[in-house]
Coordinates of C-alpha atoms in Angstrom, one line a residue:
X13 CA -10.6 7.2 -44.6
X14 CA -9.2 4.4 -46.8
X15 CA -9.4 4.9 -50.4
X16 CA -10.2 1.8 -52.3
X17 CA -11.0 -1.4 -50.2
X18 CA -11.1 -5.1 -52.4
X19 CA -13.2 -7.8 -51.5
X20 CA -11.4 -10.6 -52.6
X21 CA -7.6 -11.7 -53.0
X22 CA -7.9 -13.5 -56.1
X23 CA -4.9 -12.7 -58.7
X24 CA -7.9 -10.0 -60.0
X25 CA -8.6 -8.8 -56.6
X26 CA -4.9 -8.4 -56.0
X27 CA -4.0 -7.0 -59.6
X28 CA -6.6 -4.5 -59.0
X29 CA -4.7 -3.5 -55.7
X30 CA -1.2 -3.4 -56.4
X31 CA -2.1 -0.9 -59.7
X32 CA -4.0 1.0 -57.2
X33 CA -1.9 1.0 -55.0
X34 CA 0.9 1.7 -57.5
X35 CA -1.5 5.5 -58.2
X36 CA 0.0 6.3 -54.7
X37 CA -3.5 5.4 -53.0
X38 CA -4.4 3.5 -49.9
X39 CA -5.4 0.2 -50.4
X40 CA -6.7 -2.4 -48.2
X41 CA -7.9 -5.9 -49.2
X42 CA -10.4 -8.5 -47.3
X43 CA -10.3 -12.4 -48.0
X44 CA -13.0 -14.4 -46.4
X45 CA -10.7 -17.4 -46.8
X46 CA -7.5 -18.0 -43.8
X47 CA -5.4 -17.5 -46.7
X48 CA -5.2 -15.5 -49.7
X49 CA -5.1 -16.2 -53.8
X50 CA -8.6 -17.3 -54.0
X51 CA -7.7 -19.7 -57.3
X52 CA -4.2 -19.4 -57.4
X53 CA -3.2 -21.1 -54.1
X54 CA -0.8 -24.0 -53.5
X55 CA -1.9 -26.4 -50.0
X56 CA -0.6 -29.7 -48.6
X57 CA -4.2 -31.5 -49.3
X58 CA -2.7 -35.0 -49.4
X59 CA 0.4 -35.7 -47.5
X60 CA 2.8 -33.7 -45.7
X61 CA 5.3 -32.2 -47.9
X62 CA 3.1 -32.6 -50.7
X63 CA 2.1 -29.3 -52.2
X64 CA -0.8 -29.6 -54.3
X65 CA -2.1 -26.2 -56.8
X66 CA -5.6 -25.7 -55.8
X67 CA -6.9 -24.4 -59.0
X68 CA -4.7 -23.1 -61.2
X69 CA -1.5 -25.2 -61.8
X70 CA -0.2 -23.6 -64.9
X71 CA -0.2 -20.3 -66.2
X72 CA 0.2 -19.6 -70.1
X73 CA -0.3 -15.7 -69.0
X74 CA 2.0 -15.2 -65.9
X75 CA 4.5 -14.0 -69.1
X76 CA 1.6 -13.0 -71.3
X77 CA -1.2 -10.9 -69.8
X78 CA 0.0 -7.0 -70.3
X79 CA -0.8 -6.8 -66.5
X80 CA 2.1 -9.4 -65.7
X81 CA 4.4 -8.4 -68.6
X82 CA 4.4 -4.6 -66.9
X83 CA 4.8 -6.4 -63.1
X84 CA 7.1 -8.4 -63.8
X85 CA 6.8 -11.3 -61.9
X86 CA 10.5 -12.7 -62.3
X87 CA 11.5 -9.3 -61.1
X88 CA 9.8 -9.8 -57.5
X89 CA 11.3 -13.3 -56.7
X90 CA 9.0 -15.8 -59.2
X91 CA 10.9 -18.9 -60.9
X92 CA 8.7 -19.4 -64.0
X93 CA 9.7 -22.8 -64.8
X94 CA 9.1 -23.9 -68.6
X95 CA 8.7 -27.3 -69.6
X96 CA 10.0 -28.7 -73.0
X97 CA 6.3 -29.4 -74.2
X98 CA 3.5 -26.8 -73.0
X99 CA 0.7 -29.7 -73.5
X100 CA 0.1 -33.5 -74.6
X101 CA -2.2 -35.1 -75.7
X102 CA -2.1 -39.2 -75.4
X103 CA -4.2 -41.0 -77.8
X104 CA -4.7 -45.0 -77.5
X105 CA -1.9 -47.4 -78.5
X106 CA 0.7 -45.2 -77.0
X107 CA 0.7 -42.6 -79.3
X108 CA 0.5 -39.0 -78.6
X109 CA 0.5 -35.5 -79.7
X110 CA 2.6 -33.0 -78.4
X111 CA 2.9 -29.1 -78.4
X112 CA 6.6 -28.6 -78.0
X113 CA 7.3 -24.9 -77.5
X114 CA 9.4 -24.8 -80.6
X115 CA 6.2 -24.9 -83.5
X116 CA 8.6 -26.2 -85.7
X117 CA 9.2 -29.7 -83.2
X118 CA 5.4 -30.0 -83.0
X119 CA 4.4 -29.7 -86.7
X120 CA 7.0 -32.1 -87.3
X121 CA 5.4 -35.0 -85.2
X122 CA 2.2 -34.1 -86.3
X123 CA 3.2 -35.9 -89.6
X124 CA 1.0 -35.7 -92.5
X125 CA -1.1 -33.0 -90.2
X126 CA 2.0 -31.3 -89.6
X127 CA 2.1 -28.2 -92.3
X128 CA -1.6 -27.8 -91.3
X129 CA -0.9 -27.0 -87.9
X130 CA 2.1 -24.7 -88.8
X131 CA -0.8 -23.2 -90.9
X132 CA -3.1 -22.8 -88.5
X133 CA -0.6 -21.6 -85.8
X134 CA 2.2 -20.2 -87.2
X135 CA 0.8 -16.5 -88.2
X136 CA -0.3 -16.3 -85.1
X137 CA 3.5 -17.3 -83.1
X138 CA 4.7 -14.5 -85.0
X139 CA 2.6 -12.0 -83.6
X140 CA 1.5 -13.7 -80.1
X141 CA 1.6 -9.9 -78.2
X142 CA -1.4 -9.4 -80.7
X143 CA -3.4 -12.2 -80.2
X144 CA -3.1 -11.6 -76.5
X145 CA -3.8 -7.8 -77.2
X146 CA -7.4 -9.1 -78.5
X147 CA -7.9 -11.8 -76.2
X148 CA -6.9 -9.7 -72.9
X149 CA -9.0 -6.7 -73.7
X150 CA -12.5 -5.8 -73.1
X151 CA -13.9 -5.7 -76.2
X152 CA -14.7 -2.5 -76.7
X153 CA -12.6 -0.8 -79.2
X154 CA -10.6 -1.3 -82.0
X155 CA -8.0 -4.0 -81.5
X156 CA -4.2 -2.8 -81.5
X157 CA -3.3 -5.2 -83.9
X158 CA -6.2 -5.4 -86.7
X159 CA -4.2 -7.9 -89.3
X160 CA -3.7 -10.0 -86.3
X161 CA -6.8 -9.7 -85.0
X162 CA -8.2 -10.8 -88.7
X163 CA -5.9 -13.9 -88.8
X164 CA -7.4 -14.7 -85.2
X165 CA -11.3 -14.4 -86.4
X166 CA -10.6 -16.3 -89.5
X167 CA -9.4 -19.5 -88.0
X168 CA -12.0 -19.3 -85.1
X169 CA -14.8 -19.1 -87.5
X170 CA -13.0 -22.3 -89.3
X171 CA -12.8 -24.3 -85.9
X172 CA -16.3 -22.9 -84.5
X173 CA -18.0 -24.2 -87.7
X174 CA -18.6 -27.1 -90.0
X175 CA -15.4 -26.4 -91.8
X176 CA -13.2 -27.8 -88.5
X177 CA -12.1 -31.4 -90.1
X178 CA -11.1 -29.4 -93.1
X179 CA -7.9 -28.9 -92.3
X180 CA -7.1 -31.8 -91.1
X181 CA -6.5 -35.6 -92.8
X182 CA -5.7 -37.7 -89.6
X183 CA -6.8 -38.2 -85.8
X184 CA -3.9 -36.3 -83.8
X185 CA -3.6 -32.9 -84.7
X186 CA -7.5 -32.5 -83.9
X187 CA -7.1 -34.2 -81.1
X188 CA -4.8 -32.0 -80.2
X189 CA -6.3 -28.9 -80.5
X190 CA -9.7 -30.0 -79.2
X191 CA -7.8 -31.2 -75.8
X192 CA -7.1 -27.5 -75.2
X193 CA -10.2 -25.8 -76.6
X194 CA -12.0 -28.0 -73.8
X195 CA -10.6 -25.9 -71.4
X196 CA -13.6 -23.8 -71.7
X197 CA -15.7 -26.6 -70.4
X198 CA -17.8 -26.2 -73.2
X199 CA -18.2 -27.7 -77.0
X200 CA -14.7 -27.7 -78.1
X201 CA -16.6 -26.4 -81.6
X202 CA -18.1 -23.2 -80.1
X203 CA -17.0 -20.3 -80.7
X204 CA -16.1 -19.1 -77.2
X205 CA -13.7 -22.5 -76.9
X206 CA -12.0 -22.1 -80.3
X207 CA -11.2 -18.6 -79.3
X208 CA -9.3 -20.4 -75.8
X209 CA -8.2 -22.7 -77.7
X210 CA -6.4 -20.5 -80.5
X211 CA -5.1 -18.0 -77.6
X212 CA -3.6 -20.9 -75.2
X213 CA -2.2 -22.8 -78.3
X214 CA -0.3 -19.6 -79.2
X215 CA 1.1 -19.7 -75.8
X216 CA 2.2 -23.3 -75.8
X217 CA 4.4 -22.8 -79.4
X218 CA 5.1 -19.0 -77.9
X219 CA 6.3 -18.4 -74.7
X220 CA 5.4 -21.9 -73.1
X221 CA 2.9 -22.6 -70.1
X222 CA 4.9 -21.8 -67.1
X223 CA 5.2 -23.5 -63.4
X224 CA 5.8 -21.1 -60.9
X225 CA 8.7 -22.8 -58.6
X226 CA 7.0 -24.1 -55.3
X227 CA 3.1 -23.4 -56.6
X228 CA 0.9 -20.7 -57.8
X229 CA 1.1 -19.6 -54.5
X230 CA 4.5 -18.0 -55.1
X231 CA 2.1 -15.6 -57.8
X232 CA 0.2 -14.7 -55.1
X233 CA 2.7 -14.0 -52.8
X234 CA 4.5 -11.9 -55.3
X235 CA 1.8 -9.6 -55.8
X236 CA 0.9 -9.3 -51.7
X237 CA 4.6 -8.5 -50.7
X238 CA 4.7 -5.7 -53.3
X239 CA 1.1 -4.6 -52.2
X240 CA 2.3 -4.5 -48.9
X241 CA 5.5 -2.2 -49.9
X242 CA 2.9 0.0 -51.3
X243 CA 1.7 0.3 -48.1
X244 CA -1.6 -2.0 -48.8
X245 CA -2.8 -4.2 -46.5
X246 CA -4.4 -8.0 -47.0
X247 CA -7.4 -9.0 -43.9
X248 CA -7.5 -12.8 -44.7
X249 CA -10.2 -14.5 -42.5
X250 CA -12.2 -11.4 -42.5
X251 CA -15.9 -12.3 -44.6
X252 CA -17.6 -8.8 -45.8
X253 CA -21.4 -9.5 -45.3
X254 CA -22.2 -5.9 -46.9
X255 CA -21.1 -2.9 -48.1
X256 CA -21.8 -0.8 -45.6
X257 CA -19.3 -2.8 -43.0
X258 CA -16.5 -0.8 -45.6
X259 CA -17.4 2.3 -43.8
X260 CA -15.6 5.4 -45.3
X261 CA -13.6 3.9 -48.3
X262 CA -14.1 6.1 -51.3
X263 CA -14.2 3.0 -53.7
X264 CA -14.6 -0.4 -53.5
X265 CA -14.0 -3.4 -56.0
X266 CA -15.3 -6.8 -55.4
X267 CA -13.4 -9.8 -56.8
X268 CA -16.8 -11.6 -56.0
X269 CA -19.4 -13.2 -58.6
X270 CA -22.3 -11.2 -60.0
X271 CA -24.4 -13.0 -57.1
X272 CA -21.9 -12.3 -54.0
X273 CA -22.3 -8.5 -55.4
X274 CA -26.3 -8.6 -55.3
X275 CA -26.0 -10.2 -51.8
X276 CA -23.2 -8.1 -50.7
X277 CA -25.5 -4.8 -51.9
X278 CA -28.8 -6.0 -51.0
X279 CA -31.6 -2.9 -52.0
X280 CA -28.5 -0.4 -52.4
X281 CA -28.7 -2.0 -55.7
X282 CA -31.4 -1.1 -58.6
X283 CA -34.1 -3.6 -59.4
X284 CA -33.1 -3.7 -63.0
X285 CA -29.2 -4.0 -62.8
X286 CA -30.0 -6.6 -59.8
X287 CA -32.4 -8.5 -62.5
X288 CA -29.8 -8.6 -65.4
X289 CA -26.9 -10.2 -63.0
X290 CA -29.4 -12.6 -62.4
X291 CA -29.3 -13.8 -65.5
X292 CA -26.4 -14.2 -65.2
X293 CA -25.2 -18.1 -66.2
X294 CA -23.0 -20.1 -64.3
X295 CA -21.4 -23.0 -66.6
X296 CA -20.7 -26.7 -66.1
X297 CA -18.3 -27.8 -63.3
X298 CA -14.8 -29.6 -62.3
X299 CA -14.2 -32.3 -60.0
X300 CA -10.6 -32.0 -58.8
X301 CA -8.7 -35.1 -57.6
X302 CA -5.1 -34.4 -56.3
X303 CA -2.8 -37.1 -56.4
X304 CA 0.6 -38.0 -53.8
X305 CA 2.4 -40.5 -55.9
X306 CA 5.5 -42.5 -55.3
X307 CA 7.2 -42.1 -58.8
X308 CA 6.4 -40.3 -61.9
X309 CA 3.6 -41.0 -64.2
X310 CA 4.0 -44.2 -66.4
X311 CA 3.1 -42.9 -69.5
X312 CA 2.8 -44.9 -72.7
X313 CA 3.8 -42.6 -74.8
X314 CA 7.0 -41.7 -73.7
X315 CA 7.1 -37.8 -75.0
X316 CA 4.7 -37.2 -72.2
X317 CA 6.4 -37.4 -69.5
X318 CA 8.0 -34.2 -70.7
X319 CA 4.8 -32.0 -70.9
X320 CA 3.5 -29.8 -68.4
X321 CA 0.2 -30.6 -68.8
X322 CA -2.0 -33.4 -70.5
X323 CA -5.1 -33.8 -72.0
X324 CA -6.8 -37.2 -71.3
X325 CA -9.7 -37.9 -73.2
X326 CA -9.1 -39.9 -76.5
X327 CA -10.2 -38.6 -79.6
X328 CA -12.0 -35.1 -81.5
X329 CA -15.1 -37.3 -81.4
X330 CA -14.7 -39.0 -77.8
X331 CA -14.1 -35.4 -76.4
X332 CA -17.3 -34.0 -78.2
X333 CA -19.1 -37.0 -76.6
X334 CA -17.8 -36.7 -73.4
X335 CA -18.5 -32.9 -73.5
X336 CA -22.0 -33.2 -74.6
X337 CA -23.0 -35.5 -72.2
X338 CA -21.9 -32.9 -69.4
X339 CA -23.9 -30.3 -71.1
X340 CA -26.9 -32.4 -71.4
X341 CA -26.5 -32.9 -66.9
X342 CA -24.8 -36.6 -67.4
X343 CA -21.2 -37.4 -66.3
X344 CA -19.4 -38.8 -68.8
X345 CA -18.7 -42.4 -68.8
X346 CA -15.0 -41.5 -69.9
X347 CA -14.6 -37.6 -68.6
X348 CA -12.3 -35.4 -70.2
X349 CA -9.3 -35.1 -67.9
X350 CA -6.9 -31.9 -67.3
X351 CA -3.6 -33.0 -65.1
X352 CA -0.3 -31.5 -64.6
X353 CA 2.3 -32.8 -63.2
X354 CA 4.5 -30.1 -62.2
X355 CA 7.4 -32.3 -61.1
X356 CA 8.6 -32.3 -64.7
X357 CA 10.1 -29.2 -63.9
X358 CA 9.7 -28.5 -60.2
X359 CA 11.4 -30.9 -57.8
X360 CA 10.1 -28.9 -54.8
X361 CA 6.0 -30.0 -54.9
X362 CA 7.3 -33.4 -53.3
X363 CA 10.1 -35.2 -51.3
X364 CA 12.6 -36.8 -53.0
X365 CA 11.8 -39.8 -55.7
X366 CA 7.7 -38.7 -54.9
X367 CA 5.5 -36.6 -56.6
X368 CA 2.2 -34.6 -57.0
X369 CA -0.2 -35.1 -59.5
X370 CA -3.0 -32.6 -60.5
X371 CA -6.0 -33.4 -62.5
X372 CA -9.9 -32.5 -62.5
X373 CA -12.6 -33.1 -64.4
X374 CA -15.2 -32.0 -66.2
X375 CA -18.9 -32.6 -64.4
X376 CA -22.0 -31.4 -64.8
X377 CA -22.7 -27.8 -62.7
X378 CA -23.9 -28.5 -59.0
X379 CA -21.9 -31.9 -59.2
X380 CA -21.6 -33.5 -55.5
X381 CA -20.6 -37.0 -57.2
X382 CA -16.9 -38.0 -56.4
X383 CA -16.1 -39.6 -59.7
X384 CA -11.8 -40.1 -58.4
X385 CA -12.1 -43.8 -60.2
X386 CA -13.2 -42.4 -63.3
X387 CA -10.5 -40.5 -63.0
X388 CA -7.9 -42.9 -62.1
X389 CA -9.7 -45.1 -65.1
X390 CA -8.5 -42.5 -67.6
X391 CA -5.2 -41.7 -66.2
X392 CA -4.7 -45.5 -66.3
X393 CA -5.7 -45.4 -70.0
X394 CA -2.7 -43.9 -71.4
X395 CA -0.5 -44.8 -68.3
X396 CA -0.9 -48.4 -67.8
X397 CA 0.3 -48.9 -64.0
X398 CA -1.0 -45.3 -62.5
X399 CA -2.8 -46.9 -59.9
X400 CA 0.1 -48.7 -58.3
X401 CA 1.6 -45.7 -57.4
X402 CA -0.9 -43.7 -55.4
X403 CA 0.3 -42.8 -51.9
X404 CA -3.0 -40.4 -51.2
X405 CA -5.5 -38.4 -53.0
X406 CA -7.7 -35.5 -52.3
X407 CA -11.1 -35.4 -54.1
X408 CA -13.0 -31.8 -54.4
X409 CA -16.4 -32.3 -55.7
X410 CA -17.9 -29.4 -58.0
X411 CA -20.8 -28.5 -55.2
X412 CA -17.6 -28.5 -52.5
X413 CA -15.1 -26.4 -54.8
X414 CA -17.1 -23.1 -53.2
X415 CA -16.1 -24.0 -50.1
X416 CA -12.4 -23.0 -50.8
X417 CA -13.2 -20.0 -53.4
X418 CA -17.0 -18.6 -53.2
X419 CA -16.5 -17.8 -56.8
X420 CA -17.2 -21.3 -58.0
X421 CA -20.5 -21.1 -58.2
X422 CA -21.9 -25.0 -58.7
X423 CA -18.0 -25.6 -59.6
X424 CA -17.8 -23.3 -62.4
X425 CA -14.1 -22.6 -61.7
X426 CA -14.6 -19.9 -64.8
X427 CA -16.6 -17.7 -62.8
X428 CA -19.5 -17.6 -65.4
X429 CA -20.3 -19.9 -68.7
X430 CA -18.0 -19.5 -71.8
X431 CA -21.0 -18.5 -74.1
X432 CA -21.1 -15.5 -76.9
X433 CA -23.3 -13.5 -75.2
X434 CA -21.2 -13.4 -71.9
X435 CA -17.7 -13.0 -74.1
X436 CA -19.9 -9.7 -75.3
X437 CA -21.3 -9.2 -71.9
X438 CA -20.5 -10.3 -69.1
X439 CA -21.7 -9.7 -66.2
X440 CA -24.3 -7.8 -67.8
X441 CA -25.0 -5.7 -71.2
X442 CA -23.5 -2.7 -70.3
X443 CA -20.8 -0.5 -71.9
X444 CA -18.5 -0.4 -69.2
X445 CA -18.9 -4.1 -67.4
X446 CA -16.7 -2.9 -64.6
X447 CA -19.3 -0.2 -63.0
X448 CA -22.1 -0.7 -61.2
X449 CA -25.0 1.4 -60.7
X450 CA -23.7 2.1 -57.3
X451 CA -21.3 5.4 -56.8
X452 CA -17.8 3.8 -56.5
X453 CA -18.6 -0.1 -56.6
X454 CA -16.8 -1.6 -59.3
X455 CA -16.8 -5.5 -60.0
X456 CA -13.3 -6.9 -61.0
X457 CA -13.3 -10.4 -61.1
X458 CA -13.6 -13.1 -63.6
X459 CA -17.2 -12.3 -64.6
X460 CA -15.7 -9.6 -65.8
X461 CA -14.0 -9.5 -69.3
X462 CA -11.7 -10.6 -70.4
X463 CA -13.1 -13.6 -68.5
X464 CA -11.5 -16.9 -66.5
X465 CA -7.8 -17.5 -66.3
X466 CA -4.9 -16.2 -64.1
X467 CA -3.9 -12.7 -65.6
X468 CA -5.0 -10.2 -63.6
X469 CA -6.6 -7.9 -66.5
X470 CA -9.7 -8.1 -64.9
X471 CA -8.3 -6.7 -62.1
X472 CA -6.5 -4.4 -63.8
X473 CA -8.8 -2.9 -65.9
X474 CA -11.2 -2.0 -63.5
X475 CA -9.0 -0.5 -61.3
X476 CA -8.0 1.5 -64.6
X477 CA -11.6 2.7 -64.5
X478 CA -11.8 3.7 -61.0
X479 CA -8.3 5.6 -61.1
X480 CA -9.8 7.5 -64.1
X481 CA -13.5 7.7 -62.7
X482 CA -13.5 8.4 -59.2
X483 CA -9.9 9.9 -58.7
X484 CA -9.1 11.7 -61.7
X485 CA -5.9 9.7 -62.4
X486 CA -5.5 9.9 -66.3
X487 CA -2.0 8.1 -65.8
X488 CA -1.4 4.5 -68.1
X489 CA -1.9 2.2 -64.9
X490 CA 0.6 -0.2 -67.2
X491 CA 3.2 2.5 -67.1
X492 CA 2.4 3.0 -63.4
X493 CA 3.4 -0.9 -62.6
X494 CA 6.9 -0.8 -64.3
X495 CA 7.5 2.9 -62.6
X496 CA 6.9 0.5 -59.3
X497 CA 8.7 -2.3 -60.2
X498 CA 11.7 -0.5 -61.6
X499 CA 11.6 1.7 -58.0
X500 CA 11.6 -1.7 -56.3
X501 CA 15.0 -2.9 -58.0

């Protein structure tokens, strides 16, 4: 009999599996997909030699999350690559802000805005392992850092309300911060994206948003070769249809949506539990468009080129348009653009004097339009020449995004919308979001506090509960990573 079988190899699936697997139990993990990392995997979509990041391309929490501070991820074989600025954020007429990971740098081209954002940020620097303490947890108790944790809610009430021009007296600086607050695919004023906003911004001035050398892949790898000296096992290629094809296993965790576990469980599951994942809400939807290019981006502004990852999408007012018009089910005539271009740091995603070039877009959920010229349009915007240099792109619309990770339900690549209620409860209103009703089935992925990203808490959290639950293992699963990762050295 196995112990604990995961349906999914996502970096929650596979979090969940190496702490497991870390408890001294056997572990065995199932991928529908002929490869594993579900959103953190690194393909050749364009050209050959050209290794394009999926979904996730850079990770503010690979040095962040508690679950990869305690793993260690430099420790088995990862190159986090930092570059000089986390994020950027071009504005017309070749200017730009920047988020240098020195605050300091930033607040300093920021100009009159400058001692506003040091303001706004700077408490916050000082005591980053705090703000990621609130942000990584479930909720549910007392935060470990309360004065932090106050400083946090403060400023996310000032951005989430009327008060968010306040602070400011010209156009950059809110630029700025609403480029990264969109990362919730939401109103960069609500609540849910100020609070993404504040976290990842902390990062960028922090610890930087790090490129892993050769992909996200190499994340993914990391975590599977150590699974794999724990003696764990990965089936990719191998779809669950139900629960009952697990056979014996004591416990299982699904790195699935709330839907894949109603399907999975069928009328194993209670009418009422199966009624509240139902309402469940999916959010609004990416369309990614992956670029092979024959030099580096042309940007205007010229402090660009040395950011990780950029923001296109004008102003604080054009991204609230742009935004809105998504929510309403429109695409946006200008959409707001995420790209990273992981060559600033990374030689090896290209051959020599060529590059990749990452974006998507935001799109309203269920999406099947390929809008790769609206994308090229705003690219072109800020980098006057773009076009010119396009060897070969690869277009995933949001309806085909499930195709790669079943997750992505309509193209919500946060596995579930970025609203208050599902911050509070999500999947569904229950005290412990990580149970179900069924004896041993645990859900661990993204629709699962502490919500979307690649940090593994999920992951690791609910394998905390089933260690605790189901095993009797009172151990500090935290303590029981570094034990591993020390007896690996």
């Amino acid at each position: 009999m196995t112990d604990v079988a995961v349906v999914g190899s996502g970096p929650n699936g596979l979090a969940a599996a190496v702490t497991l697997a870390a408890a001294g139990l056997s572990v065995e993990v199932f991928e529908a997909q002929p490869t594993a990392g579900g959103g953190c995997r690194t393909l050749e979509l364009t050209l050959p030699g050209h290794r394009h990041d999926i979904c996730a391309g850079a990770h503010p929490m690979a040095v962040a999350s508690p679950f990869f501070r305690a793993f260690d991820l430099p420790a088995h074989g990862v190159e986090l690559l930092r570059p000089e600025a986390s994020y950027a954020h071009p504005l017309d007429g070749g200017r730009a802000g920047v988020a240098w990971r020195d605050l300091e740098r930033t607040a300093a081209g920021l100009g009159t805005d400058g001692k506003a954002w040091r303001s706004l940020f700077g408490p916050l620097v000082r005591q980053w392992e705090g703000v990621v303490g609130l942000a990584m947890s479930d909720l549910r108790g007392l935060p470990p850092d309360l004065p932090t944790a106050v400083r946090f809610g403060v400023r996310m009430l000032e951005q989430g309300s009327p008060l968010w021009n306040a602070r400011f007296a010209a156009d950059v600086a809110p630029a700025l911060f609403s480029g990264v607050a969109a990362h919730a695919i939401t109103s960069p004023r609500a609540v849910p994206a100020v609070g993404a906003a504040l976290l990842l911004g902390t990062l960028a001035h922090a610890e930087g948003w790090v490129i892993p050398r050769g992909g996200s892949q190499a994340i993914v790898d990391a975590l599977i070769a150590e699974l794999e000296r724990l003696g764990g096992r990965v089936h990719t290629g191998h779809r669950v249809d139900t629960l009952a094809e697990l056979g014996r296993t004591r416990v299982v965790l699904l790195d699935t949506s709330p839907a894949e576990l109603v399907r999975l469980a069928g009328e194993r599951l209670p009418a009422g539990y199966a009624r509240q994942l139902g309402r469940f809400t999916y959010g609004n939807a990416a369309c990614k468009v992956d670029f092979a290019l024959s030099g580096p981006v042309p940007w205007a502004a010229a402090e660009c080129a040395r950011a990780g990852t950029l923001h296109l999408a004008g102003s604080r007012a054009e991204i609230m348009a742009a935004e809105g018009a998504v929510a309403s089910g429109r695409h946006a005539e200008r959409p707001y653009v995420l790209t990273i271009q992981q060559g600033v740091v990374d030689d090896t995603r290209a051959p020599a004097g060529r590059h990749t070039f990452y974006t998507y877009a935001h799109v309203p959920h269920g999406s099947d339009r390929d809008i790769t010229e609206q994308v090229i349009a705003q690219v072109e915007r800020f980098a006057p020449g773009f076009r010119d240099l396009i060897l070969a792109n690869h277009t995933s619309t949001a309806v085909e995004l499930p195709l790669h990770n079943a997750n992505y339900i309509g193209g919500d690549i946060s596995a579930g919308a970025m609203t208050i209620p599902q911050m509070l409860a999500r999947p569904a209103p229950r005290w412990n979001p990580y149970a179900t009703p069924l004896p041993g089935v645990y859900l661990c992925s993204s629709s699962t506090p502490p919500g979307g990203g690649v940090h593994g808490m999920c992951g690791l959290t609910a394998a905390g509960h089933a260690l605790r639950r189901e095993f009797g293992i009172t151990a500090d699963p935290l303590e029981m990573l570094r034990v591993a990762t020390r007896a690996r050295r």
